[in-house]
Amino acid sequence: MNERPSNEEPVYPHVRLETRDIDDFSYVTAEIGSLRHSGVTRDHTRLIGLKKRGVAGHPLVYSDSYSGMRDDLYIYARHRVSQKDFFSRLDSFLEATLAKFPELTGKPLLFSFQVNGEFVDAELSLPLLSNIELPLEQIDFARLSINVGDIAVEFNSAPVISSEETAFTQRGALRRKLESPLFGFDASRSDVWASFLAEIHWASELISKKILHTLIRSTATVKA
Amino acid sequence: MWSQKVKAKAKHFKGVEIETRVIDNNSLETITAVKPQGAYGHSVEIGKFRAMWPVTLKIGSALKDTKQLAFREAGTSGQDATAWEWEVNLFPDRIAGEEKRLLICASPKMRKRDAIMVRIDGGGCGEDLLLKVPIE
């Protein structure tokens, strides 16, 4: 489902914009500071593709930093994988990554799966694909709690795609509506998940993994 | 006779549990029926948001009329209403909490049951929940 902009659509005004390049790839960094809702202060950053066909006007990466009791940073983007593909790739990623964190080796992985609105908690070991007891296609949402940074993923039957984000930035605004399905990670302590997101990212067949990885990591520090 | 509690849970919102109930005003327990001349509560409760991105939800609760059941703002003796709304922002790892309205059951009994229609929209998703409320 491709979401076209309308004049009535809710937006964030007063966006700071800066055009940047990595090698020959151009993108715009859009940043809004100090959004206040329900007692929470949030800074939002969004990278939007420019020029390149299939990518121009599309949001590439979102990030939010929250200030308050905890200074949290979350990075997220739309992914392109099914449940089976996701957990298969996660198996490979965790197998390689956990070896670098001896304190995590051999410990169960704490998952929350959501099926039909209900959460089911599970302690799993690798490989996930053979240890998850739920039918994979019924999983609507999953979260892994792990001390290198939690991850969350949602699965949709029909993706929500936003292809005209520059129509908003040209008016100095950002559309509030996010793409989906999303994968996100807690980047407050580490950006170890950036390469995994680059692998499952919706544009991973359009942009080199190296550039995507750099873009994702940059949202942890970028200030337009 | 076995009676069903007046509650319903959303199935389509990802990363969060959303439940709506009719509750006893004192014990806050979910009730199975209301009585004429009784005062109850209608609640919408949102658990911890486990996603990594924000979502804004608009939750509208509506009755078809106020002939039997009616909403009233807690702590007021104001006019009965057929609807109330709650717009709530969900953020990672935060609990959105609960929002309630007083639910008045008028006397005399005019129906065997009434219904509260709850519509939830947000995050590209929409869902209708129906609370069927037996009148004793």
mmCIF file of C-alpha atoms in Angstrom:
data_model
loop_
_atom_site.group_PDB
_atom_site.id
_atom_site.type_symbol
_atom_site.label_atom_id
_atom_site.label_comp_id
_atom_site.label_asym_id
_atom_site.label_seq_id
_atom_site.Cartn_x
_atom_site.Cartn_y
_atom_site.Cartn_z
ATOM 1 C CA MET A 1 0.000 0.000 0.000
ATOM 2 C CA ASN A 2 1.626 3.244 -1.140
ATOM 3 C CA GLU A 3 0.596 6.157 1.074
ATOM 4 C CA ARG A 4 0.150 9.392 -0.883
ATOM 5 C CA PRO A 5 0.355 12.716 0.982
ATOM 6 C CA SER A 6 -2.704 14.878 1.585
ATOM 7 C CA ASN A 7 -3.003 18.408 2.920
ATOM 8 C CA GLU A 8 -5.002 17.218 5.944
ATOM 9 C CA GLU A 9 -2.459 14.632 7.021
ATOM 10 C CA PRO A 10 -0.877 15.248 10.451
ATOM 11 C CA VAL A 11 2.697 16.533 10.173
ATOM 12 C CA TYR A 12 5.540 17.692 12.361
ATOM 13 C CA PRO A 13 6.311 21.334 11.469
ATOM 14 C CA HIS A 14 9.612 23.260 11.779
ATOM 15 C CA VAL A 15 11.914 20.567 10.472
ATOM 16 C CA ARG A 16 15.657 21.177 10.156
ATOM 17 C CA LEU A 17 16.971 19.768 6.900
ATOM 18 C CA GLU A 18 20.407 19.046 5.510
ATOM 19 C CA THR A 19 21.347 17.292 2.285
ATOM 20 C CA ARG A 20 24.244 14.871 2.573
ATOM 21 C CA ASP A 21 26.104 12.315 0.454
ATOM 22 C CA ILE A 22 27.867 9.049 1.087
ATOM 23 C CA ASP A 23 29.958 8.210 -1.983
ATOM 24 C CA ASP A 24 27.441 8.900 -4.791
ATOM 25 C CA PHE A 25 24.349 8.294 -2.652
ATOM 26 C CA SER A 26 22.376 11.425 -1.702
ATOM 27 C CA TYR A 27 19.932 11.740 1.149
ATOM 28 C CA VAL A 28 18.351 14.367 3.318
ATOM 29 C CA THR A 29 18.566 14.416 7.102
ATOM 30 C CA ALA A 30 15.406 15.768 8.716
ATOM 31 C CA GLU A 31 15.408 16.532 12.402
ATOM 32 C CA ILE A 32 12.820 17.815 14.840
ATOM 33 C CA GLY A 33 13.846 18.621 18.385
ATOM 34 C CA SER A 34 11.974 18.530 21.657
ATOM 35 C CA LEU A 35 8.638 17.059 20.643
ATOM 36 C CA ARG A 36 6.585 16.983 23.824
ATOM 37 C CA HIS A 37 3.753 14.522 24.289
ATOM 38 C CA SER A 38 2.280 13.165 27.503
ATOM 39 C CA GLY A 39 5.221 14.350 29.601
ATOM 40 C CA VAL A 40 7.771 12.749 27.262
ATOM 41 C CA THR A 41 10.369 14.766 25.318
ATOM 42 C CA ARG A 42 11.524 13.238 22.054
ATOM 43 C CA ASP A 43 13.963 14.285 19.332
ATOM 44 C CA HIS A 44 13.129 12.681 15.997
ATOM 45 C CA THR A 45 15.526 12.151 13.090
ATOM 46 C CA ARG A 46 14.639 10.748 9.694
ATOM 47 C CA LEU A 47 16.835 10.027 6.690
ATOM 48 C CA ILE A 48 15.072 10.314 3.331
ATOM 49 C CA GLY A 49 16.478 9.126 0.024
ATOM 50 C CA LEU A 50 17.181 11.542 -2.855
ATOM 51 C CA LYS A 51 17.788 11.119 -6.600
ATOM 52 C CA LYS A 52 18.225 7.338 -6.783
ATOM 53 C CA ARG A 53 15.321 5.547 -8.449
ATOM 54 C CA GLY A 54 13.243 3.446 -6.068
ATOM 55 C CA VAL A 55 14.685 5.260 -3.075
ATOM 56 C CA ALA A 56 14.054 8.981 -3.771
ATOM 57 C CA GLY A 57 11.348 10.337 -1.479
ATOM 58 C CA HIS A 58 11.284 7.212 0.706
ATOM 59 C CA PRO A 59 12.140 7.218 4.421
ATOM 60 C CA LEU A 60 15.266 5.130 4.962
ATOM 61 C CA VAL A 61 15.804 5.227 8.696
ATOM 62 C CA TYR A 62 13.970 6.729 11.658
ATOM 63 C CA SER A 63 15.449 7.409 15.083
ATOM 64 C CA ASP A 64 14.103 8.823 18.328
ATOM 65 C CA SER A 65 15.986 9.926 21.390
ATOM 66 C CA TYR A 66 14.047 10.379 24.598
ATOM 67 C CA SER A 67 15.253 12.538 27.433
ATOM 68 C CA GLY A 68 14.247 12.143 31.027
ATOM 69 C CA MET A 69 15.002 9.600 33.702
ATOM 70 C CA ARG A 70 16.702 7.420 31.079
ATOM 71 C CA ASP A 71 18.259 8.821 27.936
ATOM 72 C CA ASP A 72 17.082 6.256 25.431
ATOM 73 C CA LEU A 73 17.799 6.033 21.723
ATOM 74 C CA TYR A 74 15.820 3.855 19.335
ATOM 75 C CA ILE A 75 16.526 3.273 15.641
ATOM 76 C CA TYR A 76 13.966 1.712 13.323
ATOM 77 C CA ALA A 77 13.109 1.181 9.678
ATOM 78 C CA ARG A 78 10.751 -0.803 7.489
ATOM 79 C CA HIS A 79 11.884 -4.346 6.767
ATOM 80 C CA ARG A 80 11.112 -6.677 3.865
ATOM 81 C CA VAL A 81 11.216 -10.137 5.406
ATOM 82 C CA SER A 82 8.678 -12.789 6.414
ATOM 83 C CA GLN A 83 8.620 -14.357 9.871
ATOM 84 C CA LYS A 84 10.532 -17.418 8.659
ATOM 85 C CA ASP A 85 13.160 -15.347 6.871
ATOM 86 C CA PHE A 86 13.501 -13.048 9.876
ATOM 87 C CA PHE A 87 14.148 -15.786 12.424
ATOM 88 C CA SER A 88 16.457 -17.624 10.056
ATOM 89 C CA ARG A 89 18.572 -14.485 9.581
ATOM 90 C CA LEU A 90 18.400 -13.775 13.311
ATOM 91 C CA ASP A 91 19.770 -17.266 14.001
ATOM 92 C CA SER A 92 22.789 -16.592 11.774
ATOM 93 C CA PHE A 93 23.311 -13.115 13.198
ATOM 94 C CA LEU A 94 23.080 -14.219 16.829
ATOM 95 C CA GLU A 95 25.351 -17.200 16.249
ATOM 96 C CA ALA A 96 28.046 -14.878 14.922
ATOM 97 C CA THR A 97 27.401 -12.033 17.370
ATOM 98 C CA LEU A 98 27.032 -13.966 20.619
ATOM 99 C CA ALA A 99 30.489 -15.442 20.098
ATOM 100 C CA LYS A 100 31.830 -11.897 20.605
ATOM 101 C CA PHE A 101 29.991 -11.546 23.928
ATOM 102 C CA PRO A 102 31.138 -14.411 26.181
ATOM 103 C CA GLU A 103 28.818 -13.224 28.967
ATOM 104 C CA LEU A 104 25.841 -14.053 26.725
ATOM 105 C CA THR A 105 27.039 -17.427 25.504
ATOM 106 C CA GLY A 106 24.868 -20.342 26.599
ATOM 107 C CA LYS A 107 22.235 -18.110 28.210
ATOM 108 C CA PRO A 108 18.606 -18.436 27.127
ATOM 109 C CA LEU A 109 17.249 -15.708 24.878
ATOM 110 C CA LEU A 110 14.191 -13.975 26.340
ATOM 111 C CA PHE A 111 11.478 -13.445 23.743
ATOM 112 C CA SER A 112 7.956 -12.053 23.861
ATOM 113 C CA PHE A 113 5.801 -13.092 20.923
ATOM 114 C CA GLN A 114 2.433 -11.556 20.153
ATOM 115 C CA VAL A 115 -0.224 -13.701 18.545
ATOM 116 C CA ASN A 116 -3.796 -12.432 18.150
ATOM 117 C CA GLY A 117 -3.172 -9.590 20.579
ATOM 118 C CA GLU A 118 -1.859 -11.860 23.375
ATOM 119 C CA PHE A 119 1.777 -11.983 24.477
ATOM 120 C CA VAL A 120 3.559 -15.281 24.988
ATOM 121 C CA ASP A 121 6.949 -15.205 26.734
ATOM 122 C CA ALA A 122 9.578 -17.800 25.902
ATOM 123 C CA GLU A 123 13.177 -18.567 26.851
ATOM 124 C CA LEU A 124 14.831 -19.970 23.762
ATOM 125 C CA SER A 125 18.194 -21.213 22.653
ATOM 126 C CA LEU A 126 19.588 -21.262 19.133
ATOM 127 C CA PRO A 127 18.527 -22.226 16.542
ATOM 128 C CA LEU A 128 15.338 -20.216 16.980
ATOM 129 C CA LEU A 129 13.744 -21.607 13.846
ATOM 130 C CA SER A 130 13.488 -25.077 15.346
ATOM 131 C CA ASN A 131 12.849 -23.964 18.947
ATOM 132 C CA ILE A 132 9.947 -21.532 18.472
ATOM 133 C CA GLU A 133 6.862 -23.596 19.252
ATOM 134 C CA LEU A 134 4.367 -21.151 17.723
ATOM 135 C CA PRO A 135 3.393 -21.293 14.050
ATOM 136 C CA LEU A 136 5.727 -18.636 12.633
ATOM 137 C CA GLU A 137 3.139 -17.137 10.282
ATOM 138 C CA GLN A 138 0.893 -16.360 13.280
ATOM 139 C CA ILE A 139 3.490 -14.170 14.997
ATOM 140 C CA ASP A 140 2.417 -10.526 14.603
ATOM 141 C CA PHE A 141 5.120 -9.009 16.782
ATOM 142 C CA ALA A 142 8.227 -10.165 18.642
ATOM 143 C CA ARG A 143 10.654 -8.627 21.076
ATOM 144 C CA LEU A 144 14.001 -9.953 22.194
ATOM 145 C CA SER A 145 15.366 -8.658 25.506
ATOM 146 C CA ILE A 146 19.144 -8.829 25.483
ATOM 147 C CA ASN A 147 21.722 -6.652 27.170
ATOM 148 C CA VAL A 148 23.434 -5.494 23.961
ATOM 149 C CA GLY A 149 20.134 -3.765 23.158
ATOM 150 C CA ASP A 150 16.584 -5.053 22.807
ATOM 151 C CA ILE A 151 15.006 -5.515 19.390
ATOM 152 C CA ALA A 152 11.372 -5.469 18.254
ATOM 153 C CA VAL A 153 9.813 -6.497 14.963
ATOM 154 C CA GLU A 154 6.309 -6.427 13.553
ATOM 155 C CA PHE A 155 4.916 -8.361 10.623
ATOM 156 C CA ASN A 156 2.188 -7.153 8.235
ATOM 157 C CA SER A 157 0.503 -8.915 5.402
ATOM 158 C CA ALA A 158 0.575 -5.657 3.371
ATOM 159 C CA PRO A 159 3.412 -3.149 3.830
ATOM 160 C CA VAL A 160 2.659 0.556 4.300
ATOM 161 C CA ILE A 161 5.042 2.445 2.007
ATOM 162 C CA SER A 162 5.667 6.184 2.004
ATOM 163 C CA SER A 163 7.173 7.347 -1.279
ATOM 164 C CA GLU A 164 6.698 11.125 -1.263
ATOM 165 C CA GLU A 165 8.329 12.282 1.938
ATOM 166 C CA THR A 166 10.188 15.050 0.098
ATOM 167 C CA ALA A 167 6.810 16.608 -0.765
ATOM 168 C CA PHE A 168 6.534 17.252 2.981
ATOM 169 C CA THR A 169 10.129 18.313 3.600
ATOM 170 C CA GLN A 170 9.830 20.880 0.782
ATOM 171 C CA ARG A 171 7.087 22.464 2.924
ATOM 172 C CA GLY A 172 9.337 22.327 5.997
ATOM 173 C CA ALA A 173 7.363 19.465 7.538
ATOM 174 C CA LEU A 174 7.577 15.718 8.151
ATOM 175 C CA ARG A 175 4.646 13.358 7.869
ATOM 176 C CA ARG A 176 3.789 11.765 11.190
ATOM 177 C CA LYS A 177 2.694 8.492 9.736
ATOM 178 C CA LEU A 178 5.360 5.808 9.784
ATOM 179 C CA GLU A 179 5.958 3.022 7.332
ATOM 180 C CA SER A 180 5.405 -0.583 8.349
ATOM 181 C CA PRO A 181 6.262 -3.349 9.066
ATOM 182 C CA LEU A 182 9.063 -1.998 11.234
ATOM 183 C CA PHE A 183 12.129 -3.465 12.868
ATOM 184 C CA GLY A 184 13.716 -1.431 15.638
ATOM 185 C CA PHE A 185 16.480 -1.681 18.184
ATOM 186 C CA ASP A 186 17.516 0.010 21.386
ATOM 187 C CA ALA A 187 20.699 1.835 20.402
ATOM 188 C CA SER A 188 21.251 3.450 23.810
ATOM 189 C CA ARG A 189 24.143 1.155 24.659
ATOM 190 C CA SER A 190 25.383 -0.200 21.340
ATOM 191 C CA ASP A 191 24.734 -0.170 17.619
ATOM 192 C CA VAL A 192 25.436 -3.884 17.219
ATOM 193 C CA TRP A 193 22.045 -4.351 15.489
ATOM 194 C CA ALA A 194 22.781 -1.815 12.727
ATOM 195 C CA SER A 195 24.239 -4.444 10.402
ATOM 196 C CA PHE A 196 21.270 -6.772 10.996
ATOM 197 C CA LEU A 197 18.852 -3.969 10.115
ATOM 198 C CA ALA A 198 20.887 -3.259 6.955
ATOM 199 C CA GLU A 199 20.422 -6.917 5.970
ATOM 200 C CA ILE A 200 16.611 -6.990 6.330
ATOM 201 C CA HIS A 201 16.022 -3.333 5.316
ATOM 202 C CA TRP A 202 13.440 -2.754 2.575
ATOM 203 C CA ALA A 203 16.098 -1.068 0.400
ATOM 204 C CA SER A 204 18.819 -3.661 0.930
ATOM 205 C CA GLU A 205 18.636 -4.672 -2.725
ATOM 206 C CA LEU A 206 18.754 -1.053 -3.931
ATOM 207 C CA ILE A 207 21.496 0.423 -1.749
ATOM 208 C CA SER A 208 24.796 -1.217 -0.846
ATOM 209 C CA LYS A 209 24.899 -2.803 2.622
ATOM 210 C CA LYS A 210 27.906 -0.636 3.449
ATOM 211 C CA ILE A 211 26.007 2.588 2.748
ATOM 212 C CA LEU A 212 22.879 1.365 4.539
ATOM 213 C CA HIS A 213 24.942 0.364 7.551
ATOM 214 C CA THR A 214 26.592 3.801 7.619
ATOM 215 C CA LEU A 215 23.202 5.542 7.314
ATOM 216 C CA ILE A 216 21.694 3.500 10.152
ATOM 217 C CA ARG A 217 24.670 4.088 12.428
ATOM 218 C CA SER A 218 24.695 7.809 11.606
ATOM 219 C CA THR A 219 21.206 8.288 13.070
ATOM 220 C CA ALA A 220 22.654 7.561 16.476
ATOM 221 C CA THR A 221 24.693 10.734 16.367
ATOM 222 C CA VAL A 222 23.355 12.945 13.569
ATOM 223 C CA LYS A 223 22.379 16.558 14.207
ATOM 224 C CA ALA A 224 21.085 18.453 11.171
ATOM 225 C CA MET B 1 -25.622 -19.934 35.812
ATOM 226 C CA TRP B 2 -22.228 -19.137 34.371
ATOM 227 C CA SER B 3 -21.916 -15.482 33.355
ATOM 228 C CA GLN B 4 -19.344 -13.917 31.112
ATOM 229 C CA LYS B 5 -17.378 -10.901 32.294
ATOM 230 C CA VAL B 6 -17.964 -7.714 30.321
ATOM 231 C CA LYS B 7 -14.571 -7.254 28.710
ATOM 232 C CA ALA B 8 -12.872 -7.406 25.319
ATOM 233 C CA LYS B 9 -9.278 -7.353 24.129
ATOM 234 C CA ALA B 10 -7.856 -5.928 20.902
ATOM 235 C CA LYS B 11 -6.171 -8.434 18.589
ATOM 236 C CA HIS B 12 -4.600 -6.320 15.891
ATOM 237 C CA PHE B 13 -2.400 -3.754 17.654
ATOM 238 C CA LYS B 14 1.232 -4.760 17.623
ATOM 239 C CA GLY B 15 3.520 -4.488 20.602
ATOM 240 C CA VAL B 16 0.773 -3.682 23.078
ATOM 241 C CA GLU B 17 -2.198 -5.189 24.872
ATOM 242 C CA ILE B 18 -5.392 -3.112 24.922
ATOM 243 C CA GLU B 19 -8.354 -4.190 26.999
ATOM 244 C CA THR B 20 -11.716 -2.576 27.640
ATOM 245 C CA ARG B 21 -13.967 -3.548 30.556
ATOM 246 C CA VAL B 22 -17.032 -2.606 32.557
ATOM 247 C CA ILE B 23 -16.004 -2.497 36.199
ATOM 248 C CA ASP B 24 -17.442 -2.275 39.683
ATOM 249 C CA ASN B 25 -16.729 1.225 40.948
ATOM 250 C CA ASN B 26 -15.560 0.074 44.357
ATOM 251 C CA SER B 27 -13.676 -3.176 43.790
ATOM 252 C CA LEU B 28 -12.593 -2.255 40.214
ATOM 253 C CA GLU B 29 -13.301 -5.905 39.307
ATOM 254 C CA THR B 30 -14.791 -6.687 35.911
ATOM 255 C CA ILE B 31 -18.536 -7.206 36.290
ATOM 256 C CA THR B 32 -20.856 -9.633 34.507
ATOM 257 C CA ALA B 33 -23.995 -7.434 34.420
ATOM 258 C CA VAL B 34 -25.282 -4.047 35.529
ATOM 259 C CA LYS B 35 -28.401 -3.166 37.531
ATOM 260 C CA PRO B 36 -30.758 -0.213 37.085
ATOM 261 C CA GLN B 37 -29.829 2.720 39.353
ATOM 262 C CA GLY B 38 -26.263 1.423 39.514
ATOM 263 C CA ALA B 39 -23.060 3.371 38.872
ATOM 264 C CA TYR B 40 -20.188 1.495 37.242
ATOM 265 C CA GLY B 41 -17.046 2.299 35.328
ATOM 266 C CA HIS B 42 -16.069 1.832 31.705
ATOM 267 C CA SER B 43 -12.318 1.505 31.332
ATOM 268 C CA VAL B 44 -9.790 1.247 28.537
ATOM 269 C CA GLU B 45 -6.443 -0.110 29.697
ATOM 270 C CA ILE B 46 -3.220 -0.112 27.709
ATOM 271 C CA GLY B 47 -0.274 -2.187 28.874
ATOM 272 C CA LYS B 48 3.447 -1.649 28.409
ATOM 273 C CA PHE B 49 4.360 -0.703 24.844
ATOM 274 C CA ARG B 50 7.048 -3.124 23.710
ATOM 275 C CA ALA B 51 7.827 -1.668 20.266
ATOM 276 C CA MET B 52 10.760 0.651 19.542
ATOM 277 C CA TRP B 53 8.745 3.318 17.721
ATOM 278 C CA PRO B 54 5.950 5.663 18.819
ATOM 279 C CA VAL B 55 2.285 5.147 18.010
ATOM 280 C CA THR B 56 -0.657 7.482 18.612
ATOM 281 C CA LEU B 57 -3.962 5.758 19.320
ATOM 282 C CA LYS B 58 -7.406 7.301 19.108
ATOM 283 C CA ILE B 59 -9.938 5.350 21.119
ATOM 284 C CA GLY B 60 -13.611 6.219 20.848
ATOM 285 C CA SER B 61 -16.301 4.592 23.001
ATOM 286 C CA ALA B 62 -19.952 4.985 22.071
ATOM 287 C CA LEU B 63 -23.455 3.958 23.150
ATOM 288 C CA LYS B 64 -26.364 4.091 20.736
ATOM 289 C CA ASP B 65 -28.343 6.309 23.186
ATOM 290 C CA THR B 66 -28.564 7.195 26.892
ATOM 291 C CA LYS B 67 -31.953 5.563 27.581
ATOM 292 C CA GLN B 68 -30.391 2.773 29.659
ATOM 293 C CA LEU B 69 -26.627 3.236 29.924
ATOM 294 C CA ALA B 70 -24.860 6.600 29.836
ATOM 295 C CA PHE B 71 -21.302 7.865 30.263
ATOM 296 C CA ARG B 72 -20.569 10.599 32.748
ATOM 297 C CA GLU B 73 -17.307 12.359 33.590
ATOM 298 C CA ALA B 74 -16.138 11.083 37.006
ATOM 299 C CA GLY B 75 -16.742 13.541 39.847
ATOM 300 C CA THR B 76 -19.428 15.468 37.994
ATOM 301 C CA SER B 77 -23.180 15.338 38.020
ATOM 302 C CA GLY B 78 -23.159 16.751 34.521
ATOM 303 C CA GLN B 79 -25.037 15.712 31.452
ATOM 304 C CA ASP B 80 -25.096 12.113 30.348
ATOM 305 C CA ALA B 81 -23.127 11.403 27.209
ATOM 306 C CA THR B 82 -23.284 8.736 24.542
ATOM 307 C CA ALA B 83 -19.563 8.846 23.763
ATOM 308 C CA TRP B 84 -16.114 9.590 25.073
ATOM 309 C CA GLU B 85 -12.680 9.653 23.452
ATOM 310 C CA TRP B 86 -9.107 9.091 24.517
ATOM 311 C CA GLU B 87 -6.099 9.995 22.388
ATOM 312 C CA VAL B 88 -2.941 8.470 23.750
ATOM 313 C CA ASN B 89 0.704 8.432 22.677
ATOM 314 C CA LEU B 90 2.545 5.162 23.115
ATOM 315 C CA PHE B 91 6.312 5.283 23.554
ATOM 316 C CA PRO B 92 8.831 2.434 23.853
ATOM 317 C CA ASP B 93 8.919 0.757 27.242
ATOM 318 C CA ARG B 94 6.321 3.098 28.718
ATOM 319 C CA ILE B 95 2.936 2.138 30.131
ATOM 320 C CA ALA B 96 0.124 4.262 28.729
ATOM 321 C CA GLY B 97 -2.171 3.370 31.630
ATOM 322 C CA GLU B 98 -5.901 3.451 31.971
ATOM 323 C CA GLU B 99 -8.690 5.904 31.231
ATOM 324 C CA LYS B 100 -12.181 5.558 32.729
ATOM 325 C CA ARG B 101 -15.622 7.061 32.578
ATOM 326 C CA LEU B 102 -18.496 6.636 34.958
ATOM 327 C CA LEU B 103 -21.143 4.361 33.461
ATOM 328 C CA ILE B 104 -24.639 4.994 34.782
ATOM 329 C CA CYS B 105 -27.436 2.466 34.426
ATOM 330 C CA ALA B 106 -30.796 4.279 34.447
ATOM 331 C CA SER B 107 -33.963 3.003 36.081
ATOM 332 C CA PRO B 108 -36.288 1.410 35.085
ATOM 333 C CA LYS B 109 -34.864 -1.507 33.117
ATOM 334 C CA MET B 110 -35.729 -0.898 29.469
ATOM 335 C CA ARG B 111 -33.572 -3.554 27.785
ATOM 336 C CA LYS B 112 -32.161 -6.964 28.510
ATOM 337 C CA ARG B 113 -28.778 -5.764 27.344
ATOM 338 C CA ASP B 114 -26.990 -2.687 26.057
ATOM 339 C CA ALA B 115 -23.719 -2.407 24.139
ATOM 340 C CA ILE B 116 -20.617 -0.206 24.197
ATOM 341 C CA MET B 117 -18.860 0.093 20.864
ATOM 342 C CA VAL B 118 -15.138 0.810 21.145
ATOM 343 C CA ARG B 119 -13.196 1.877 18.056
ATOM 344 C CA ILE B 120 -9.385 1.966 18.170
ATOM 345 C CA ASP B 121 -7.317 3.597 15.403
ATOM 346 C CA GLY B 122 -3.589 4.174 15.131
ATOM 347 C CA GLY B 123 -0.326 2.948 13.706
ATOM 348 C CA GLY B 124 -1.983 2.140 10.396
ATOM 349 C CA CYS B 125 -4.434 -0.200 12.114
ATOM 350 C CA GLY B 126 -8.100 -0.056 13.121
ATOM 351 C CA GLU B 127 -10.247 -2.370 15.205
ATOM 352 C CA ASP B 128 -13.766 -2.414 16.626
ATOM 353 C CA LEU B 129 -14.521 -4.013 19.979
ATOM 354 C CA LEU B 130 -18.033 -4.641 21.242
ATOM 355 C CA LEU B 131 -18.883 -4.872 24.932
ATOM 356 C CA LYS B 132 -22.265 -6.513 25.405
ATOM 357 C CA VAL B 133 -23.606 -5.393 28.793
ATOM 358 C CA PRO B 134 -26.417 -7.524 30.299
ATOM 359 C CA ILE B 135 -28.955 -5.581 32.396
ATOM 360 C CA GLU B 136 -30.224 -7.527 35.434
#
